[in-house]
PDB file of C-alpha atoms in Angstrom:
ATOM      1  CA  UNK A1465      88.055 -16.393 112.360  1.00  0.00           C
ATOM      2  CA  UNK A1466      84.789 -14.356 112.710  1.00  0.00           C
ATOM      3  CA  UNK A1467      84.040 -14.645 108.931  1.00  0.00           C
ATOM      4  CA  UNK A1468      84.697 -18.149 109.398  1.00  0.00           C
ATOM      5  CA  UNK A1469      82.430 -18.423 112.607  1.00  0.00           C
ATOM      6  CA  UNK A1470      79.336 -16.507 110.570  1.00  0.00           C
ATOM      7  CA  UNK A1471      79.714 -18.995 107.827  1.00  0.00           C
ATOM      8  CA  UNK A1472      79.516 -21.941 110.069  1.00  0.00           C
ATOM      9  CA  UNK A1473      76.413 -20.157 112.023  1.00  0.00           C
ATOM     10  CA  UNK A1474      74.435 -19.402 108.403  1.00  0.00           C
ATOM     11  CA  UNK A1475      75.064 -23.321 107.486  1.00  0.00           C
ATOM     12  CA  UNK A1476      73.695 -24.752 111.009  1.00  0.00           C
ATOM     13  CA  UNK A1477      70.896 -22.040 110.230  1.00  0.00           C
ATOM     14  CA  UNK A1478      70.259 -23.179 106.857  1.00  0.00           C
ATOM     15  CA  UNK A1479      70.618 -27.091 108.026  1.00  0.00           C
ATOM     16  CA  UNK A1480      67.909 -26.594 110.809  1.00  0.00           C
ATOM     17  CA  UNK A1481      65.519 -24.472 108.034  1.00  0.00           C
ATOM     18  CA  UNK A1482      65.801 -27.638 105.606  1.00  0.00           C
ATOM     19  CA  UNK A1483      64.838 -29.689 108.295  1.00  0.00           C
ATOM     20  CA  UNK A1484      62.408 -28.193 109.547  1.00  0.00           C
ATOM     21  CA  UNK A1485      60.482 -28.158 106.220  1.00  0.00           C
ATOM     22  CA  UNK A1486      61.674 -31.715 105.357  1.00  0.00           C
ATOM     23  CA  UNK A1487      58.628 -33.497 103.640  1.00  0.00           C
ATOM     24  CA  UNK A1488      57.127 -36.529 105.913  1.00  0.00           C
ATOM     25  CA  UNK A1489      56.552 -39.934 104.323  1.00  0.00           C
ATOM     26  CA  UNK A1490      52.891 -40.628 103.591  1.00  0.00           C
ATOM     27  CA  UNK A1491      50.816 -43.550 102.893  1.00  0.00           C
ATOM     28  CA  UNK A1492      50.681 -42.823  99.339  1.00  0.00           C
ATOM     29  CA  UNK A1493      54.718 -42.995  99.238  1.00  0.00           C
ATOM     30  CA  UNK A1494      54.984 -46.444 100.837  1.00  0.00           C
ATOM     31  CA  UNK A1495      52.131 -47.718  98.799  1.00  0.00           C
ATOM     32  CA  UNK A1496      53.989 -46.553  95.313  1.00  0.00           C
ATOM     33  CA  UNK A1497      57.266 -47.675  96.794  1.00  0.00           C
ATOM     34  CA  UNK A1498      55.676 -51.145  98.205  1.00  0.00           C
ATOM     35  CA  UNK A1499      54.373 -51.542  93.990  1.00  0.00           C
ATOM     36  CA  UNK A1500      57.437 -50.511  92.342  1.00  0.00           C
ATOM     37  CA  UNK A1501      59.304 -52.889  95.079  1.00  0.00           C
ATOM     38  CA  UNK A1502      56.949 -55.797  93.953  1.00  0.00           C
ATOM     39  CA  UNK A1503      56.972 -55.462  90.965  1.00  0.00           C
ATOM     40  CA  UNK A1504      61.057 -55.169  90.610  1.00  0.00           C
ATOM     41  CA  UNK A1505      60.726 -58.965  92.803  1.00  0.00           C
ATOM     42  CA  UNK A1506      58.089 -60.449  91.054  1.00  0.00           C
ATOM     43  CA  UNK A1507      59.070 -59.741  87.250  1.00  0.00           C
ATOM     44  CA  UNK A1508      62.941 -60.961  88.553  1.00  0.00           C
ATOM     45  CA  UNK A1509      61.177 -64.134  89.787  1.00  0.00           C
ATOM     46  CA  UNK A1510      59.220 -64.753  87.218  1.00  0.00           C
ATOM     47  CA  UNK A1511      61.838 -64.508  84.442  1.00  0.00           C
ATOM     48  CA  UNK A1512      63.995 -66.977  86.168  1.00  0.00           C
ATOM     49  CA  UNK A1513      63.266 -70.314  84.071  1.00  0.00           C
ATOM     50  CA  UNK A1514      61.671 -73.019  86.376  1.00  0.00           C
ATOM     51  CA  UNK A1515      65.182 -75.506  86.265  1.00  0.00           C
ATOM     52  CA  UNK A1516      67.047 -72.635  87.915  1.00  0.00           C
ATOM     53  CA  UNK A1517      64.729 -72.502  90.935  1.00  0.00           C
ATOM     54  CA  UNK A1518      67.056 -75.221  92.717  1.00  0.00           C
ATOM     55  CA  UNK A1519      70.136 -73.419  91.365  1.00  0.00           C
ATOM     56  CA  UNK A1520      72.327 -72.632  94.481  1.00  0.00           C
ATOM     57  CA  UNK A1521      75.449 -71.136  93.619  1.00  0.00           C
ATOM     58  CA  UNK A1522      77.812 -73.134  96.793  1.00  0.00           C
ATOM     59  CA  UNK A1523      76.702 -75.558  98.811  1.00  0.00           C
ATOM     60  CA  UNK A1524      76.726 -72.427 101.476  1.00  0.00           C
ATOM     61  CA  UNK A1525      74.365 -70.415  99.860  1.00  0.00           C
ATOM     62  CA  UNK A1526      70.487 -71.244  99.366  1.00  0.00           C
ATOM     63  CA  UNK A1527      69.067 -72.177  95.955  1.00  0.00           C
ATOM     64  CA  UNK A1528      67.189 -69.694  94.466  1.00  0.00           C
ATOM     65  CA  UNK A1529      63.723 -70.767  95.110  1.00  0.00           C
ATOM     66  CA  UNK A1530      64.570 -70.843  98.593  1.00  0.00           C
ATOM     67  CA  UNK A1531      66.258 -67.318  98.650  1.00  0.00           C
ATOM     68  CA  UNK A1532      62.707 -66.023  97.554  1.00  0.00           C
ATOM     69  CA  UNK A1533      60.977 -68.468  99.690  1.00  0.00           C
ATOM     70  CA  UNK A1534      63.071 -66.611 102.573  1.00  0.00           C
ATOM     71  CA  UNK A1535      61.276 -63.588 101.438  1.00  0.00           C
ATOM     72  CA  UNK A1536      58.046 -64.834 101.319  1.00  0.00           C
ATOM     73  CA  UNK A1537      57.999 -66.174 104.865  1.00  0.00           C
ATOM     74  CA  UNK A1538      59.259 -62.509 105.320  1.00  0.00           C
ATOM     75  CA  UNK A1539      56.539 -60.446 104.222  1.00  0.00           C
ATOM     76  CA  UNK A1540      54.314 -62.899 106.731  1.00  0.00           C
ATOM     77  CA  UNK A1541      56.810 -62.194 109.254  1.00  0.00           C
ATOM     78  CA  UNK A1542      56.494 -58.477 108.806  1.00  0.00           C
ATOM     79  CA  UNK A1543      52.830 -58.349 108.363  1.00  0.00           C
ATOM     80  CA  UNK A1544      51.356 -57.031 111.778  1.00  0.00           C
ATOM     81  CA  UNK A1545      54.315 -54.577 111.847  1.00  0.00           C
ATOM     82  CA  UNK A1546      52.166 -53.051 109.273  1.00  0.00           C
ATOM     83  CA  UNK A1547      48.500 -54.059 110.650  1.00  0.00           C
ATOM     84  CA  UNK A1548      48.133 -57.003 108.635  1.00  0.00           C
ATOM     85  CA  UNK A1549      46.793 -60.050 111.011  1.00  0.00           C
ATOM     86  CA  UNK A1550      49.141 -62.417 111.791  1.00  0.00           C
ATOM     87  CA  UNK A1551      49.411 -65.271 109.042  1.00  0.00           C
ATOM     88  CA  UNK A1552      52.140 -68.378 109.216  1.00  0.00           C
ATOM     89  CA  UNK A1553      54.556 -68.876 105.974  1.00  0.00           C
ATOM     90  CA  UNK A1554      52.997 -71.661 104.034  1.00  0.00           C
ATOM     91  CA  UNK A1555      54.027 -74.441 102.893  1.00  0.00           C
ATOM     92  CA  UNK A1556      55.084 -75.104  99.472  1.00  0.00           C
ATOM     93  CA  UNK A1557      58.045 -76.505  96.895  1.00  0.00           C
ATOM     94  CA  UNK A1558      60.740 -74.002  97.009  1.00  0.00           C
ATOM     95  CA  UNK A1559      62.337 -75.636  93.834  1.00  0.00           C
ATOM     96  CA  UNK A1560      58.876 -75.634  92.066  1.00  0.00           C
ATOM     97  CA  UNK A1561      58.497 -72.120  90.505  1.00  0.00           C
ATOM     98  CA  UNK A1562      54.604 -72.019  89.951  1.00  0.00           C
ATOM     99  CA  UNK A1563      54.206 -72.633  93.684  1.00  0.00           C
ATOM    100  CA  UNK A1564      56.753 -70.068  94.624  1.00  0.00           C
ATOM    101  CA  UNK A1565      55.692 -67.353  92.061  1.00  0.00           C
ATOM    102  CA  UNK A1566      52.002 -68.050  93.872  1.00  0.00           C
ATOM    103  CA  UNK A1567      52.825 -67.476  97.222  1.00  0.00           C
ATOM    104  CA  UNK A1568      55.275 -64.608  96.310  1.00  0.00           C
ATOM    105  CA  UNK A1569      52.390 -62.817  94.929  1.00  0.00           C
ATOM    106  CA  UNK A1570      50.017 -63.407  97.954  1.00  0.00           C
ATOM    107  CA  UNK A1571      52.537 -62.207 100.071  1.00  0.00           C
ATOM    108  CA  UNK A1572      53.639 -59.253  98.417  1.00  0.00           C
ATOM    109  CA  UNK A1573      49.681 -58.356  98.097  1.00  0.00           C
ATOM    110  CA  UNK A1574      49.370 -59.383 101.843  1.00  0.00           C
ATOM    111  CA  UNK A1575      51.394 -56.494 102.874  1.00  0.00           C
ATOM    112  CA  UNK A1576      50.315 -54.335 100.207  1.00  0.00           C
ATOM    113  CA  UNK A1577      46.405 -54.543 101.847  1.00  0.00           C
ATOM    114  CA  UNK A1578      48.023 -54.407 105.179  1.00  0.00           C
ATOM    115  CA  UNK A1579      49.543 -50.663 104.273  1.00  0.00           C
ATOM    116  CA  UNK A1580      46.103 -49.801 102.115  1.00  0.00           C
ATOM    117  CA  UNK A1581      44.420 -50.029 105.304  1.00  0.00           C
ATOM    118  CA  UNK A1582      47.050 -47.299 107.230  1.00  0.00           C
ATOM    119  CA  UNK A1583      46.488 -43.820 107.786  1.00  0.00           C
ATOM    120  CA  UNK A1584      49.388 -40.998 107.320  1.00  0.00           C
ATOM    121  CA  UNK A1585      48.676 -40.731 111.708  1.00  0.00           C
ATOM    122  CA  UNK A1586      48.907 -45.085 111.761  1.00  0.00           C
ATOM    123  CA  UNK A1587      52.495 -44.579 110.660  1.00  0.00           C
ATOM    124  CA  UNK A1588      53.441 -42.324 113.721  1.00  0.00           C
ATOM    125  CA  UNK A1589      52.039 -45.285 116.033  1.00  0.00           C
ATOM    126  CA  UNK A1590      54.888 -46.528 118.394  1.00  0.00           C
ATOM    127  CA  UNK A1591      54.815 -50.201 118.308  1.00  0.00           C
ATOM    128  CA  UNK A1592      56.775 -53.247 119.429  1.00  0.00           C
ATOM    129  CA  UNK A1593      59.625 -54.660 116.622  1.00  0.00           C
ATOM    130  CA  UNK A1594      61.791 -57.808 117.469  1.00  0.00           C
ATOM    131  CA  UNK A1595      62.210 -56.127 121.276  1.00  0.00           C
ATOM    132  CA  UNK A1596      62.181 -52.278 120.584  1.00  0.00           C
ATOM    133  CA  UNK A1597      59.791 -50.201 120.643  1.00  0.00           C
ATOM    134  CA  UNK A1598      59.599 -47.767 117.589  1.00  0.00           C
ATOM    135  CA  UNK A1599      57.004 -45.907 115.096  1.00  0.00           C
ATOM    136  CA  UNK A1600      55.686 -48.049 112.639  1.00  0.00           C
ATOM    137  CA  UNK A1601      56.873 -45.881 109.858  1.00  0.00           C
ATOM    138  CA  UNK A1602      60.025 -46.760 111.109  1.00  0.00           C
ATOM    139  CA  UNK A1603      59.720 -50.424 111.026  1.00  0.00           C
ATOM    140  CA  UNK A1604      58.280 -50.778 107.605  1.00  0.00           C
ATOM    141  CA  UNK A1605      61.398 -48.759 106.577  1.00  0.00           C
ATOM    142  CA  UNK A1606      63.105 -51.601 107.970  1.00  0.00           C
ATOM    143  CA  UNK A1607      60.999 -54.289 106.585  1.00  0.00           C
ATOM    144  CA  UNK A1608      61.649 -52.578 103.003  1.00  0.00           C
ATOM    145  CA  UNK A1609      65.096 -51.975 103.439  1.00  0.00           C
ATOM    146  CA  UNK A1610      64.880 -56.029 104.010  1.00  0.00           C
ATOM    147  CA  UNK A1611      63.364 -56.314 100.770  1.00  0.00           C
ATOM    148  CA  UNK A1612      65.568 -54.543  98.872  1.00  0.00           C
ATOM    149  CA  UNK A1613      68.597 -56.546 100.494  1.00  0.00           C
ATOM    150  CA  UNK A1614      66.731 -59.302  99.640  1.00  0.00           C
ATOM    151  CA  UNK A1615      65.946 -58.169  95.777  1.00  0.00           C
ATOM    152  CA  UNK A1616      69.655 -57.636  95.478  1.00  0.00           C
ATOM    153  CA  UNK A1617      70.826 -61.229  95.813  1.00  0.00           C
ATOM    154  CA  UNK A1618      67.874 -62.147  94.050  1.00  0.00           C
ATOM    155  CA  UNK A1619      69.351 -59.964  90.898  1.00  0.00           C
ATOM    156  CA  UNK A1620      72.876 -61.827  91.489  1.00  0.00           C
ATOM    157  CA  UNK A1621      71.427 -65.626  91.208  1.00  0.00           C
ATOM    158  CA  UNK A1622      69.312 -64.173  88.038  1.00  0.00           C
ATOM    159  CA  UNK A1623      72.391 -62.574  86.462  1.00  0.00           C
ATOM    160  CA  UNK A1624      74.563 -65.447  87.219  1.00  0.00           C
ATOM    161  CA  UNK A1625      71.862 -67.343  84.731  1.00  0.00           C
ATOM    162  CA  UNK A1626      71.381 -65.322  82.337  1.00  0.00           C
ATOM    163  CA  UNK A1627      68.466 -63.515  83.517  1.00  0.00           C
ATOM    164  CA  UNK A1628      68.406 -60.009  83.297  1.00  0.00           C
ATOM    165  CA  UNK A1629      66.419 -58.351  86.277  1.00  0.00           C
ATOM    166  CA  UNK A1630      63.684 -55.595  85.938  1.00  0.00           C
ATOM    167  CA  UNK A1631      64.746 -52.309  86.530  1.00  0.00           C
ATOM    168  CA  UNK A1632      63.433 -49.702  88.790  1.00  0.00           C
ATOM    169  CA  UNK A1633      63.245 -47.561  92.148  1.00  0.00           C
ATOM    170  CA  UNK A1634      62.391 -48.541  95.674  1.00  0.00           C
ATOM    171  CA  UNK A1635      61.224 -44.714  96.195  1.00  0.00           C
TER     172      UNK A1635
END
């Protein structure tokens, strides 16, 4: 029982060391994750042929252009979580891929200057998100986890026509 009792007390020991020297996100991570991230959702997009961007799989489910169009209004959503001023979703033909691959690219680079203009101290800022209060680091974790939910059923519409999806990592 003691040997098992000195075990458990090295492991909390070593589990509060590794902590304790855990590496912090920076700027420069969520910038590098933010590109790979838009570039994974972009190239996808892109690839899809422009007759699939009406595609819906049930009559439950959104068509594809306005799966990405969710996205887009998204990123505008998300914007001042980052420090981006508040912009509305535009309007625009969510079965008409030039217009959707436009506006996907403004607001992908809409948050992208939003987290240029963030310092490694901006991200420990405590801020309001949908009702809680929170550091900002940790709601643009949440607004990339939302992406990456997002990208996933993105890849399934794309797959189920053919397309195959560009590869890569969030982080």
């Amino acid at each position: 029982m003691k040997k098992l009792s000195t075990l458990f007390f090295a492991l909390c020991l070593l589990c509060v060391t590794h902590v304790g020297n855990a590496q912090a996100i920076k700027k420069a991570d969520l910038v590098n994750a933010w590109s790979k991230m838009t570039n994974m959702f972009l190239t996808t997009t892109r690839d899809m042929p422009a007759e699939h961007f009406s595609f819906q799989p049930t009559k439950d489910i959104a068509p594809f252009g306005d799966l990405v169009g969710h996205t887009i209004g998204a990123n505008y959503l998300f914007g001042p979580t980052v420090n981006g001023p508040k912009v509305e979703r535009p309007e625009f033909d969510a079965a008409n891929k030039k217009e959707v691959v436009e506006n996907m690219e403004k607001s992908f680079k809409y948050i992208a200057d939003a987290i240029d203009q963030l310092s490694d101290d901006n991200l420990n800022d405590e801020i309001e998100w949908f009702g809680s209060k929170m550091t900002r680091l940790k709601a643009i974790l949440s607004m990339t986890d939302h992406v990456e939910r997002e990208y996933g059923k993105v890849i399934t519409y794309a797959r189920l026509k053919g397309v195959k999806p560009a590869g890569g990592r969030g982080w």
